[in-house]
Coordinates of C-alpha atoms in Angstrom, one line a residue:
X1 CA -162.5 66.8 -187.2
X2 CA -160.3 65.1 -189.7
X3 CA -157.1 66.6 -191.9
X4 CA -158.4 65.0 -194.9
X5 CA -161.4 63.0 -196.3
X6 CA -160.7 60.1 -198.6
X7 CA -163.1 59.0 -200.7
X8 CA -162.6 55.6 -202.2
X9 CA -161.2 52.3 -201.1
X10 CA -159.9 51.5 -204.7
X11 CA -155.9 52.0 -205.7
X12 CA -156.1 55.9 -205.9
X13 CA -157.8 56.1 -202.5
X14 CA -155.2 53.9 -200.8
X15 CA -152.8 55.5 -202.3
X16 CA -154.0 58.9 -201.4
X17 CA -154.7 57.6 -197.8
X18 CA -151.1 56.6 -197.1
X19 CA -149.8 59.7 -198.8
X20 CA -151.3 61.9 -196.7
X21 CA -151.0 60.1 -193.4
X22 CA -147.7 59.3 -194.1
X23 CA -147.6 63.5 -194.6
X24 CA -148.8 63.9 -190.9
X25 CA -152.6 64.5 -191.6
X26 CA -155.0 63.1 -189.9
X27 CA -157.0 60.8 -192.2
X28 CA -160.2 59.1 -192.6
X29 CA -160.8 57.0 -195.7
X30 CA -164.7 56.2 -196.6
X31 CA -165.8 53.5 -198.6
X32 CA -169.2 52.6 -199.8
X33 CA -169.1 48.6 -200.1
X34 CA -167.9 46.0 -197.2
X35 CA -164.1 45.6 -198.8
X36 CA -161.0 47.8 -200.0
X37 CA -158.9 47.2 -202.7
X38 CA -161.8 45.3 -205.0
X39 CA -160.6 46.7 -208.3
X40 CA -156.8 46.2 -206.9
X41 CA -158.1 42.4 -206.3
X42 CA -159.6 41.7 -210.0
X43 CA -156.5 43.3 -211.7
X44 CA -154.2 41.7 -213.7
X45 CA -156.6 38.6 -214.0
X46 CA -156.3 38.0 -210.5
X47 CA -152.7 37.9 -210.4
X48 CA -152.9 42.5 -209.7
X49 CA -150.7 44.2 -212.6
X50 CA -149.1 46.7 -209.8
X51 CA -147.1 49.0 -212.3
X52 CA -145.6 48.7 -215.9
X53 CA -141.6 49.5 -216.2
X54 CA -141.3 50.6 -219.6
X55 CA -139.4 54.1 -219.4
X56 CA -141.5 57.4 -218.9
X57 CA -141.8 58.3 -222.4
X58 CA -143.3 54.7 -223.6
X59 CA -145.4 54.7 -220.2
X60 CA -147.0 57.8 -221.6
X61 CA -147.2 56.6 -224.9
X62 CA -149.9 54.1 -223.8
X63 CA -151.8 56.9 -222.0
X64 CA -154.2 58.1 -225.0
X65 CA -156.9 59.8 -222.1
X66 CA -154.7 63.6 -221.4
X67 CA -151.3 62.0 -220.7
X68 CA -149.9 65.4 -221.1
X69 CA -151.8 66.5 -218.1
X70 CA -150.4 63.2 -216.0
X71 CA -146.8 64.4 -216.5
X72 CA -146.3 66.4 -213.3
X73 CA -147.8 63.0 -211.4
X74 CA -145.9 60.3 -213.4
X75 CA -142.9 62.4 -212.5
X76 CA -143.6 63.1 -208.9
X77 CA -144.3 59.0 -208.3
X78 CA -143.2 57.0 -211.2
X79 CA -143.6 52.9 -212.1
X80 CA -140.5 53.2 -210.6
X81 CA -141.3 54.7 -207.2
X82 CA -144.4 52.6 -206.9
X83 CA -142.4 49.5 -207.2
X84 CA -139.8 50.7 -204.7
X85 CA -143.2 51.2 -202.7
X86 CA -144.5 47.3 -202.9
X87 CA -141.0 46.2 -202.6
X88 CA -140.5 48.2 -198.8
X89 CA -143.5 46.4 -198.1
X90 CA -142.1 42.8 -198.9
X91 CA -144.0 42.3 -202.0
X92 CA -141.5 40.6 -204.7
X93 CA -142.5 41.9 -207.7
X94 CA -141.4 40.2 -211.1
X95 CA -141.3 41.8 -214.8
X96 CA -143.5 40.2 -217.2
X97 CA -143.5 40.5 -221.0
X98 CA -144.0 44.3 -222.5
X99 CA -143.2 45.0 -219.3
X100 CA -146.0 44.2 -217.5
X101 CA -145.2 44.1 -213.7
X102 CA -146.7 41.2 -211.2
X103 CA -146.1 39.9 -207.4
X104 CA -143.5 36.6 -207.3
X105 CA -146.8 35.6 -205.4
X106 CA -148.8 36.1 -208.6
X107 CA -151.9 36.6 -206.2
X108 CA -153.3 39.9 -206.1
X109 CA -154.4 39.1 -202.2
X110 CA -151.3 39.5 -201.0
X111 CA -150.8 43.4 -202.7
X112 CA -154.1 44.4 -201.7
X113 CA -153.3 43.0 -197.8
X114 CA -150.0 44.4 -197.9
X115 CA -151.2 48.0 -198.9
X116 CA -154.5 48.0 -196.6
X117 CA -152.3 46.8 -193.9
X118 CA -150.1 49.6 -194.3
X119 CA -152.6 52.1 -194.3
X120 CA -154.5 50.4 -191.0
X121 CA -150.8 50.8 -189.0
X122 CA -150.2 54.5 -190.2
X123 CA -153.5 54.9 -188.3
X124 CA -155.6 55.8 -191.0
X125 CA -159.4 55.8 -189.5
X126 CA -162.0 53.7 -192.3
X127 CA -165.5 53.4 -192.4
X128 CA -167.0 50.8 -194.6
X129 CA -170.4 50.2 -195.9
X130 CA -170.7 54.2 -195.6
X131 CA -171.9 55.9 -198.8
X132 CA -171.5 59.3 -199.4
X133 CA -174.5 61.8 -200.8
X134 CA -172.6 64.9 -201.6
X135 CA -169.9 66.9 -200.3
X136 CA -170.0 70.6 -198.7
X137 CA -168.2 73.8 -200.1
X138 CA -169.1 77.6 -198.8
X139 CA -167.8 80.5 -201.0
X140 CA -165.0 78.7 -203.2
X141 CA -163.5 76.0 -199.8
X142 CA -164.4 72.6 -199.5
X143 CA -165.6 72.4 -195.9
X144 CA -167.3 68.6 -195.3
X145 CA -169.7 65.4 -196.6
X146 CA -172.7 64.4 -196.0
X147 CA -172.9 60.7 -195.3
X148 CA -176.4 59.2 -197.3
X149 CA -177.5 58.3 -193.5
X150 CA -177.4 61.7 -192.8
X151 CA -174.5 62.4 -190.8
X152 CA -172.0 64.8 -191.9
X153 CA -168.2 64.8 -191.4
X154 CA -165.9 68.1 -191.8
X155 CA -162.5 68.5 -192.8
X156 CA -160.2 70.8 -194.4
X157 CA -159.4 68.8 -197.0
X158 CA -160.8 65.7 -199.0
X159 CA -159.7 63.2 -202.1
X160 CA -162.5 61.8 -204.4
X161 CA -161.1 58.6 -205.9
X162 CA -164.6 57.3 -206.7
X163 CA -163.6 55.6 -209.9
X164 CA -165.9 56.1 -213.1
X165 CA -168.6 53.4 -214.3
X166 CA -166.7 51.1 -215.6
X167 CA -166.9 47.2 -213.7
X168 CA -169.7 48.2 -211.1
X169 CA -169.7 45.4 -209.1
X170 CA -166.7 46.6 -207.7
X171 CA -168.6 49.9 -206.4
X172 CA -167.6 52.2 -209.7
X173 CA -171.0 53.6 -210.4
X174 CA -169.7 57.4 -211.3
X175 CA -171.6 58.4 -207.9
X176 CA -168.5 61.6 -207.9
X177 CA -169.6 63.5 -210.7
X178 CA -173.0 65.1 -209.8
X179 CA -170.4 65.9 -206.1
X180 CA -168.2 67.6 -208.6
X181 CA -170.7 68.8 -210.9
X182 CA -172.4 70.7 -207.4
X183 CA -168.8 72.8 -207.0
X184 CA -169.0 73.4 -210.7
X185 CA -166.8 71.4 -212.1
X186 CA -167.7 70.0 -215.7
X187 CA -168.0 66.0 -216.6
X188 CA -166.9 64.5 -219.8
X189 CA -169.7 62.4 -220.7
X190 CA -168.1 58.8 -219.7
X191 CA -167.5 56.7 -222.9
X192 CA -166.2 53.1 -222.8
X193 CA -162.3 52.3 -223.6
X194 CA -160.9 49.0 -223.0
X195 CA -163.4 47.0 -223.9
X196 CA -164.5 44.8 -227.0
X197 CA -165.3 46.1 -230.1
X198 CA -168.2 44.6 -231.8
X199 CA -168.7 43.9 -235.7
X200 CA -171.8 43.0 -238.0
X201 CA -169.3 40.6 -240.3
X202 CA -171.7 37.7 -241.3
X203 CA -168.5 35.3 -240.2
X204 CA -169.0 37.2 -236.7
X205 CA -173.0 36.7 -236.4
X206 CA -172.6 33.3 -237.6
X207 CA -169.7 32.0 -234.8
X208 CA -167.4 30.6 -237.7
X209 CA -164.1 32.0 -235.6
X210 CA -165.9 32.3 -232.1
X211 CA -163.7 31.1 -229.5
X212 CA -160.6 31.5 -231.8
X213 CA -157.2 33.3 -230.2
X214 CA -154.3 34.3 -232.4
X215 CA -150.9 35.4 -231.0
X216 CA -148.8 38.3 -231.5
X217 CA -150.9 39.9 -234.7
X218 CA -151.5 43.8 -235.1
X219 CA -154.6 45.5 -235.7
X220 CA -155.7 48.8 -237.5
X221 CA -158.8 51.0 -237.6
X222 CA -159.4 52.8 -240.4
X223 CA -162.5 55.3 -241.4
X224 CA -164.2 54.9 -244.6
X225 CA -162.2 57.6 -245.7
X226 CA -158.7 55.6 -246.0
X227 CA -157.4 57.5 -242.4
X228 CA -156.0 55.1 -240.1
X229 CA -157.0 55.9 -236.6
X230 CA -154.5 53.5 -234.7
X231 CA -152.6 50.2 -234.8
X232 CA -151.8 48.6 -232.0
X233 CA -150.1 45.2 -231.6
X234 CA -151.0 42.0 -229.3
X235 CA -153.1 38.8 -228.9
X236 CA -157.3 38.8 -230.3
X237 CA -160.0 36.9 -229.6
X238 CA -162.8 36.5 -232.0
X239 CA -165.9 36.2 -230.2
X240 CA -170.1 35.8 -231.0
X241 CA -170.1 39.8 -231.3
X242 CA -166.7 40.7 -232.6
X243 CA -163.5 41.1 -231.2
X244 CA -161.3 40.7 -227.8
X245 CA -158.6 40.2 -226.2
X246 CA -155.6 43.0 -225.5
X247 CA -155.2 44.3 -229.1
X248 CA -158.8 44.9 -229.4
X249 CA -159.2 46.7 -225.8
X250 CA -156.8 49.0 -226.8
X251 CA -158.2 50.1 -230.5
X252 CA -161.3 50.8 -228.3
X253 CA -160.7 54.3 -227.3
X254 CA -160.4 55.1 -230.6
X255 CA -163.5 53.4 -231.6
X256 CA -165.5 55.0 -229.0
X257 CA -163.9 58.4 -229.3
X258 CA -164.6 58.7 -233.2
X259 CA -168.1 57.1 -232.2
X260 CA -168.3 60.3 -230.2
X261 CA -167.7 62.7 -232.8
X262 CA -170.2 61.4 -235.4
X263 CA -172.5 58.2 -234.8
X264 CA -173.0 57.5 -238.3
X265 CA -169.1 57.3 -238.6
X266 CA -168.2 53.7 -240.6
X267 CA -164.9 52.4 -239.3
X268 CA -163.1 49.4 -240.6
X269 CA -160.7 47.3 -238.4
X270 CA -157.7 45.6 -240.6
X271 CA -155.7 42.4 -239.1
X272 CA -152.0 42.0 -240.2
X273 CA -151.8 37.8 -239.6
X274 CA -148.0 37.9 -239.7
X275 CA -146.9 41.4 -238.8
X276 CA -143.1 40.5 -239.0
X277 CA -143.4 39.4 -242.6
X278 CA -143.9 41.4 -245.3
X279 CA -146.7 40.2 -247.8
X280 CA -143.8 40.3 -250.8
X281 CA -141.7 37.7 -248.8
X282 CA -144.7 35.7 -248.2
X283 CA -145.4 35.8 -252.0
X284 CA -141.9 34.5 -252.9
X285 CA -142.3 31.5 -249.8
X286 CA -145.4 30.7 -251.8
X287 CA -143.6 30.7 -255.2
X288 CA -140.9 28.7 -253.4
X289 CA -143.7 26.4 -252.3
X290 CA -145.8 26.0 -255.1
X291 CA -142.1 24.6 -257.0
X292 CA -141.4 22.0 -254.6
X293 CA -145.0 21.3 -254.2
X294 CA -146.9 21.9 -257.1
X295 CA -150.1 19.3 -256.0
X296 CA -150.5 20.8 -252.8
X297 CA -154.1 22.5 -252.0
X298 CA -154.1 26.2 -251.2
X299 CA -156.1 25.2 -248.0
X300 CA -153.0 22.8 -246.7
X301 CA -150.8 25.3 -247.5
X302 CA -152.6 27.9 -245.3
X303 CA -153.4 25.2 -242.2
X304 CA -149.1 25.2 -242.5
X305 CA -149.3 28.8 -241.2
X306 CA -152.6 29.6 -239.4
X307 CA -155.3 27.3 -237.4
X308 CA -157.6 25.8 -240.0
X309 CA -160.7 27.8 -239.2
X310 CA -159.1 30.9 -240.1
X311 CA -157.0 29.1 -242.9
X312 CA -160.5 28.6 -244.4
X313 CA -161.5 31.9 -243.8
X314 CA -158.7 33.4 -245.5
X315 CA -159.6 31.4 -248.8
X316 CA -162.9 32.1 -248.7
X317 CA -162.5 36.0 -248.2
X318 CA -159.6 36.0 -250.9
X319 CA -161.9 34.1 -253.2
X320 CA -159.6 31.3 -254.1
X321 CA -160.9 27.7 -253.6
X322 CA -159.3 25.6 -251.0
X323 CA -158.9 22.5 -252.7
X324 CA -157.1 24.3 -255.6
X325 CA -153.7 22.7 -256.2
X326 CA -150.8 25.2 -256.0
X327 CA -149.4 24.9 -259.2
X328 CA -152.4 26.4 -260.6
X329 CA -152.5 29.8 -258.7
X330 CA -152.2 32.8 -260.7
X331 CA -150.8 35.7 -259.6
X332 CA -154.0 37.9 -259.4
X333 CA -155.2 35.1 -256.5
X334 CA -151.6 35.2 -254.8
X335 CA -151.8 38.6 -254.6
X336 CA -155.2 38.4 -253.2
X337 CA -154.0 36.1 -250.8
X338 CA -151.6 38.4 -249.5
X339 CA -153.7 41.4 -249.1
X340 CA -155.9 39.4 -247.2
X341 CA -153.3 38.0 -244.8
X342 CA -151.4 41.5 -244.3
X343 CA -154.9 43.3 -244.4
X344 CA -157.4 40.9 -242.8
X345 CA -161.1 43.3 -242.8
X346 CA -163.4 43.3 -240.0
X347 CA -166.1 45.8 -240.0
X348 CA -166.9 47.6 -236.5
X349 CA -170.1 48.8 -235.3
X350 CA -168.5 50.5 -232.2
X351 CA -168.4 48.8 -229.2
X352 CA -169.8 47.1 -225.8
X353 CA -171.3 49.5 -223.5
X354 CA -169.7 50.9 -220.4
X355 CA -170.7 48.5 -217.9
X356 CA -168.8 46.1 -220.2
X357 CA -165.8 48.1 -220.3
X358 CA -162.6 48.1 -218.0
X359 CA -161.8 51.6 -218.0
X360 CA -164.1 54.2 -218.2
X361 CA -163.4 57.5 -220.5
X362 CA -164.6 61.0 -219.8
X363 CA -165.3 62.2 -216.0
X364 CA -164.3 65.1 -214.0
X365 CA -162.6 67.6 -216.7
X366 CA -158.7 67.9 -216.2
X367 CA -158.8 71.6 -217.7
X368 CA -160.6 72.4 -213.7
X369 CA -157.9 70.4 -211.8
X370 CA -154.2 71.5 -210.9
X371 CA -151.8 69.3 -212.3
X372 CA -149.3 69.8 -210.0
X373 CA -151.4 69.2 -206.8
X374 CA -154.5 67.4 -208.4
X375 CA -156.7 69.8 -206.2
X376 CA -159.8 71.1 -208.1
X377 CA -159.1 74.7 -209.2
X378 CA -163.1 75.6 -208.5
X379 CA -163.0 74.4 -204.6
X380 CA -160.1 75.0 -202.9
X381 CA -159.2 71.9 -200.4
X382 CA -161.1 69.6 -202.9
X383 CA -158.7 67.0 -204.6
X384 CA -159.2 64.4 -207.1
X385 CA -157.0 61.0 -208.1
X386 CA -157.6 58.3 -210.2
X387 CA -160.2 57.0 -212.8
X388 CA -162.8 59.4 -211.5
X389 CA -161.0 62.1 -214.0
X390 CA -160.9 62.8 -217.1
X391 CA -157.9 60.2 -217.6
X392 CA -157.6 56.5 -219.0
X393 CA -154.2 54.4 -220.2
X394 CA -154.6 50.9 -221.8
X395 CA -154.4 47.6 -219.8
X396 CA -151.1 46.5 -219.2
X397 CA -150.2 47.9 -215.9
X398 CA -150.8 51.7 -217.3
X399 CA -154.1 52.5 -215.1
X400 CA -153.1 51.3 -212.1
X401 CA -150.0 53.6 -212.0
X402 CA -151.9 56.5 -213.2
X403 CA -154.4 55.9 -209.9
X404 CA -151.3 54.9 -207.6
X405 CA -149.5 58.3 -209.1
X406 CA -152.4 60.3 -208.7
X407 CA -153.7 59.3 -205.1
X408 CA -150.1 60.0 -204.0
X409 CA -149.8 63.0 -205.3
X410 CA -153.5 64.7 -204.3
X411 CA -153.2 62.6 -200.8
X412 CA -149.6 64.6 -200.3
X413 CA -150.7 67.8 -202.0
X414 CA -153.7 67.6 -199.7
X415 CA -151.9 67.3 -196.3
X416 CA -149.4 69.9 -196.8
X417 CA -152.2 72.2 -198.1
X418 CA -153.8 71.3 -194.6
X419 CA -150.6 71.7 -192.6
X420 CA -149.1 74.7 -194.3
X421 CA -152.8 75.9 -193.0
X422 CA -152.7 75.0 -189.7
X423 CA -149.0 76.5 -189.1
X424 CA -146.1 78.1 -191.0
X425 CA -144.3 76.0 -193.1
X426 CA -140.6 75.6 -191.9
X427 CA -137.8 73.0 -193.3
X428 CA -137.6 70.9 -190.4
X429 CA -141.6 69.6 -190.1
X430 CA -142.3 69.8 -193.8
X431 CA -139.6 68.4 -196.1
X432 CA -140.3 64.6 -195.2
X433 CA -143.2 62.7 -194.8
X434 CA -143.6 61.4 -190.7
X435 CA -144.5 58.3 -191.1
X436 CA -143.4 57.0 -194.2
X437 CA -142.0 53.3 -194.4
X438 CA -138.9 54.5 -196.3
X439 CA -137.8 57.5 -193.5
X440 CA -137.8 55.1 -190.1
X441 CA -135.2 54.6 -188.0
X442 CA -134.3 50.7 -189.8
X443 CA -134.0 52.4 -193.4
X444 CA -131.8 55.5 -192.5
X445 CA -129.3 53.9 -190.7
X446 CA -126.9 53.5 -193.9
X447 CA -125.1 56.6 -195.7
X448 CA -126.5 59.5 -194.2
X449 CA -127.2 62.4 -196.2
X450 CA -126.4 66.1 -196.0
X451 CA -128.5 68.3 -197.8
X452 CA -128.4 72.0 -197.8
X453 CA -132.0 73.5 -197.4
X454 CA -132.0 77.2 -197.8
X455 CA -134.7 79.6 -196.5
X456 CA -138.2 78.9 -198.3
X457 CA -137.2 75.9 -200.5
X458 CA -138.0 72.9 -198.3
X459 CA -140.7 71.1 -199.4
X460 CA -139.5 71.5 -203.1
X461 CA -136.2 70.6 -202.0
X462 CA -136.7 67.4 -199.7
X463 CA -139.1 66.3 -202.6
X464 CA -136.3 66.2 -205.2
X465 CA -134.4 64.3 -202.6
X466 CA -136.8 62.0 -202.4
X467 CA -137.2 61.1 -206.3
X468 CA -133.5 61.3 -206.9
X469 CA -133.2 58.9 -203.9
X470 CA -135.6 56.5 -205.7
X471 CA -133.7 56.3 -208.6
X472 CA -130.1 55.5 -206.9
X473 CA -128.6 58.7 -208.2
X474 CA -125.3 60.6 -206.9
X475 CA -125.7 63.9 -207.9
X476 CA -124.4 67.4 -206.5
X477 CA -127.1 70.2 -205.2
X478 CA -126.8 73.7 -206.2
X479 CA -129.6 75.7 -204.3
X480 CA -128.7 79.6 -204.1
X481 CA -130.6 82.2 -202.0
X482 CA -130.9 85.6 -204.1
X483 CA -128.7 87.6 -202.7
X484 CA -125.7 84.5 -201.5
X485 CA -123.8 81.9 -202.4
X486 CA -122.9 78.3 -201.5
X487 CA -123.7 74.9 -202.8
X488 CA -124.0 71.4 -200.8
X489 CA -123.0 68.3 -202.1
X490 CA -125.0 65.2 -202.2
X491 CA -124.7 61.2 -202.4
X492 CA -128.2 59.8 -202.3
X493 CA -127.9 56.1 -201.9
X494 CA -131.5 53.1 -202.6
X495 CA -132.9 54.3 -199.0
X496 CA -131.3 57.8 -198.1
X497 CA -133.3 60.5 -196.5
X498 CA -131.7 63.8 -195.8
X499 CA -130.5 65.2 -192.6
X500 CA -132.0 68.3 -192.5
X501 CA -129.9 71.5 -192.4
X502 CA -131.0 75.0 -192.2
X503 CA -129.5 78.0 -193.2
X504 CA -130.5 81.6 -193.6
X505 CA -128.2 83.9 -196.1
X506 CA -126.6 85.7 -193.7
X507 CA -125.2 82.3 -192.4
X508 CA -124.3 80.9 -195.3
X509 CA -120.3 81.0 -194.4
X510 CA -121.0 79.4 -191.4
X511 CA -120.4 75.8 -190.3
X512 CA -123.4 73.2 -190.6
X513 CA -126.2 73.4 -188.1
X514 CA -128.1 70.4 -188.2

C-alpha cells in the first residue's frame, strides 16, 4: 500500500510527486502514455517556459481562470520558489522579455531530465503505459484506483493532475472528470483559451495578410454594444482563418467565455498598429509629411511605416486611393486614416476548438476544492493540481507555475494529511520535508538557524521558514503560546533550514533544547 497516488506525469504531477516524497510519503506516480514530462517537453516552443518572474500581483494579473482561488498556492510556492527549485537542481535559468523565464540551455530536455531524475532518486515508484478507469471512495474517504487492466491499487491519499483536453497528443483527454464527477464533484464544461481566434473578414477568407506577423501592436475586443472586453498587448499573426500569435491567444478567453454566455453574441476585435503613438501625433507627422512632400502617394507613405500588404490594406479599408498624391488629402481621409491605424477592425466568429487550444478552460470546479490544501472538500484524501481544475493563466510562463504551485502544494498537503494520520504530529518529524534537495547535509552547512517552535505550531511555523528562507529575508520571529511569553530571533540566509527547538510554556524561561 502506497502514502499517496499520483496521477499524471505532466508538470503538476511531478511536482506533486516530489512534494510529497520529499514530505516522507511513500509515492507512486501513474502515467498513462510511455513518457513523463510531454507537455513540460513542448513548452515554451521547445525551449520549456519554467516560470514567469514578474512580481505576485502582475503574475496574477495574467491569471483570468479563478486567480483569486490560486493565491494561497502562488504564495505557498511562488515563480520565485520554483526557480530556486530548477536552480538546486543545476538548471541555469535566464530572464527573457515580459519576463518570461527559460534554461541557459534553452532546451526543454534538460528540465524535463533534471525534474524526472529528481523524482526517480527520492524513490518515487512510476508506472508507465498504465491508464487509470476510475478511482475508489467509501462514505466521504478516498480509499484506491482501479487500473483499466483491472487491477486496483489503495492508498490513503492520491493527486489527479490529469490535465484537461487541451493538446491530446500529449495524453490530456479530460479522462479525470467523470473520476471526479463519481465523488460528486461538478465540471465546468471545458471551453478553449489560448488559442486562435477566427474571423469571417473577406480579407481573412481571401489570404490577402495570411502569413503576415506584426510586432509589439495591441488588440481589443469589443461587443456590438461598444463594451470593450479586453486589450492585451503583443505580437499577431494573420492567418487563412483569422488571427494568431501571443496577443490573440490571450483575447481568447474572453472570446470563448462571452461565446459561452450567449452564442449569437457579435464581437469585434480592434488592432492599435502603433500603440505608442497617439493618432493626433500621427496626424500632425502626416501634415509635416505631406509639406515636405507634397507628390508623394498615400500608399508610399504607409509602406514608410507598415509592411506593404497591410499598407494596402489600410488604404483600402480607409477608403483613400493609394496612388493619391499627399498634397491632395483632405482632412476627412486623414482622419480616416488614423482611425483605421489606431482602430484596425477584425470581425470574430469565436474561436478554434479545444483540441486546437493550449490551455483548456473549465474542469473540476474550484468552489469543491480547499484552497489551502488543494484536497477536494467532497472526498477527503482526494487532491487535485494543475490544469485538470477549474484554473487557466495565459502563455508566457503563467500555466506552468500555476501547475508547478499547485502539485507542490496538494503533493505536500497530501503527505502530511497521510502522516498526521498515521501518527501524532510533533515538531521534530513534521516541520521539514526529509528528503528535500534544499535540507541535505551539503546545503545546511552555512548559517545555521535557530528557530523557536512552540507547542502545536510546527508545520505552520517551519513552512514560513521555509518561504522566508526563499526570499533571502532577515527577519525576527514572534510566536507566543496563550498563556506565556518569549520571542526567538531569526537570520534566514539563500539555503537555511532551521534547527529545530522545542519548547512547552512552562519552559519557556529555560535555556534552548535542541
Amino acid at each position: 500500500m502506497y502514502d499517496v497516488i499520483v496521477i499524471g506525469g505532466g508538470p503538476a504531477g511531478l511536482m506533486a510527486a516530489i512534494s510529497a516524497r520529499e514530505y516522507g510519503a511513500r509515492v507512486m506516480l501513474i502515467e498513462k502514455g510511455n513518457r513523463l514530462g510531454r507537455k513540460l517537453a513542448i513548452s515554451g516552443g521547445g525551449r520549456c517556459n519554467v516560470t514567469n518572474a514578474k512580481p505576485l500581483p502582475e503574475l496574477m494579473e495574467n491569471i483570468p481562470g479563478n486567480a483569486k482561488f490560486l493565491y494561497s498556492a502562488l504564495s505557498q510556492f511562488s515563480n520565485q520558489d520554483i526557480m530556486h527549485f530548477f536552480e538546486q537542481l543545476g538548471i541555469g535559468l535566464k530572464e527573457e522579455d515580459r519576463g518570461r523565464v527559460f534554461p541557459v540551455s534553452n532546451d526543454a530536455k534538460t528540465v524535463v531530465k533534471a525534474v524526472v531524475d529528481r523524482m526517480y532518486s527520492l524513490g518515487v515508484e512510476v508506472l508507465l503505459d498504465t491508464p487509470v478507469s476510475r478511482i475508489l471512495a467509501k462514505d466521504g474517504q478516498f480509499s484506491g484506483i482501479r487500473l483499466a487492466r483491472g487491477q486496483t491499487l489503495t492508498a490513503s491519499a492520491a493527486v489527479i493532475a490529469t490535465g484537461g483536453c487541451s493538446v491530446p497528443q500529449t495524453g490530456s483527454t479530460g479522462d479525470a472528470y467523470a473520476w471526479a464527477k463519481s465523488v460528486g464533484h461538478h465540471i465546468v464544461d471545458p471551453y478553449p483559451t489560448e488559442v486562435p481566434l477566427r474571423s469571417d473578414e473577406p480579407w481573412i477568407v481571401s489570404r490577402k495578410l495570411q502569413g503576415l506577423s506584426l510586432y509589439g501592436i495591441e488588440i481589443s475586443i469589443w461587443t456590438g454594444k461598444g463594451k470593450r472586453l479586453t486589450t492585451e498587448s503583443g505580437d499577431l499573426l494573420f492567418t487563412h482563418f483569422g488571427l494568431s500569435g501571443p496577443a490573440a491567444l490571450r483575447c481568447s478567453h474572453y472570446v470563448s467565455t462571452a461565446k459561452r454566455r450567449d452564442p449569437n453574441i457579435d464581437l469585434q476585435a480592434t488592432i492599435d498598429l502603433l500603440p505608442t503613438t497617439t493618432q493626433d501625433e500621427w496626424l500632425q507627422s502626416l501634415q509635416d509629411d505631406r509639406a515636405r512632400h507634397p507628390r508623394r502617394a498615400m500608399g508610399t507613405e504607409l509602406e514608410l511605416a507598415f509592411p506593404e500588404r497591410l499598407a494596402a490594406y489600410i488604404a483600402d479599408v480607409a477608403r483613400v486611393p493609394r496612388d493619391l498624391q499627399l498634397a491632395h488629402l483632405t482632412r476627412v481621409q486623414m482622419n480616416k486614416l488614423g482611425q483605421t491605424i489606431k482602430r484596425c477592425p477584425v470581425h470574430v466568429t469565436g474561436t478554434l476548438p479545444l483540441e486546437k487550444a493550449t490551455v483548456t478552460g473549465g474542469g473540476v470546479s474550484v468552489k469543491e476544492i480547499d484552497p489551502k490544501t488543494m484536497q477536494s472538500k467532497l472526498c477527503r484524501g482526494l487532491f487535485f493540481a494543475g490544469e485538470v481544475m477549474d484554473v487557466h493563466a495565459h502563455t508566457g510562463g503563467y500555466n506552468i507555475t500555476v501547475a508547478f504551485s499547485t502539485g507542490r502544494l496538494a503533493g505536500k498537503s497530501a503527505a502530511f494529511q497521510v502522516r498526521s494520520a498515521q501518527a501524532p504530529v510533533s515538531a521534530d518529524t513534521t516541520a521539514a520535508p526529509t528528503h528535500s534537495p534544499r535540507h541535505n547535509g551539503a546545503l545546511c552547512e552555512s548559517k545555521p538557524l535557530d528557530l523557536l517552535v512552540l507547542h502545536g505550531c510546527s508545520i505552520f511555523t517551519a513552512e514560513l521558514a521555509r518561504v522566508l528562507a526563499v526570499r533571502r529575508v532577515s527577519v525576527s520571529v514572534l510566536l507566543v503560546q496563550p498563556g506565556a511569553t518569549a520571542h526567538g530571533r531569526a537570520r534566514l540566509g539563500a539555503h537555511d533550514w532551521p534547527r529545530r527547538f522545542i519548547a512547552a510554556p512552562n519552559r519557556l524561561s529555560s535555556r534552548w533544547h535542541e
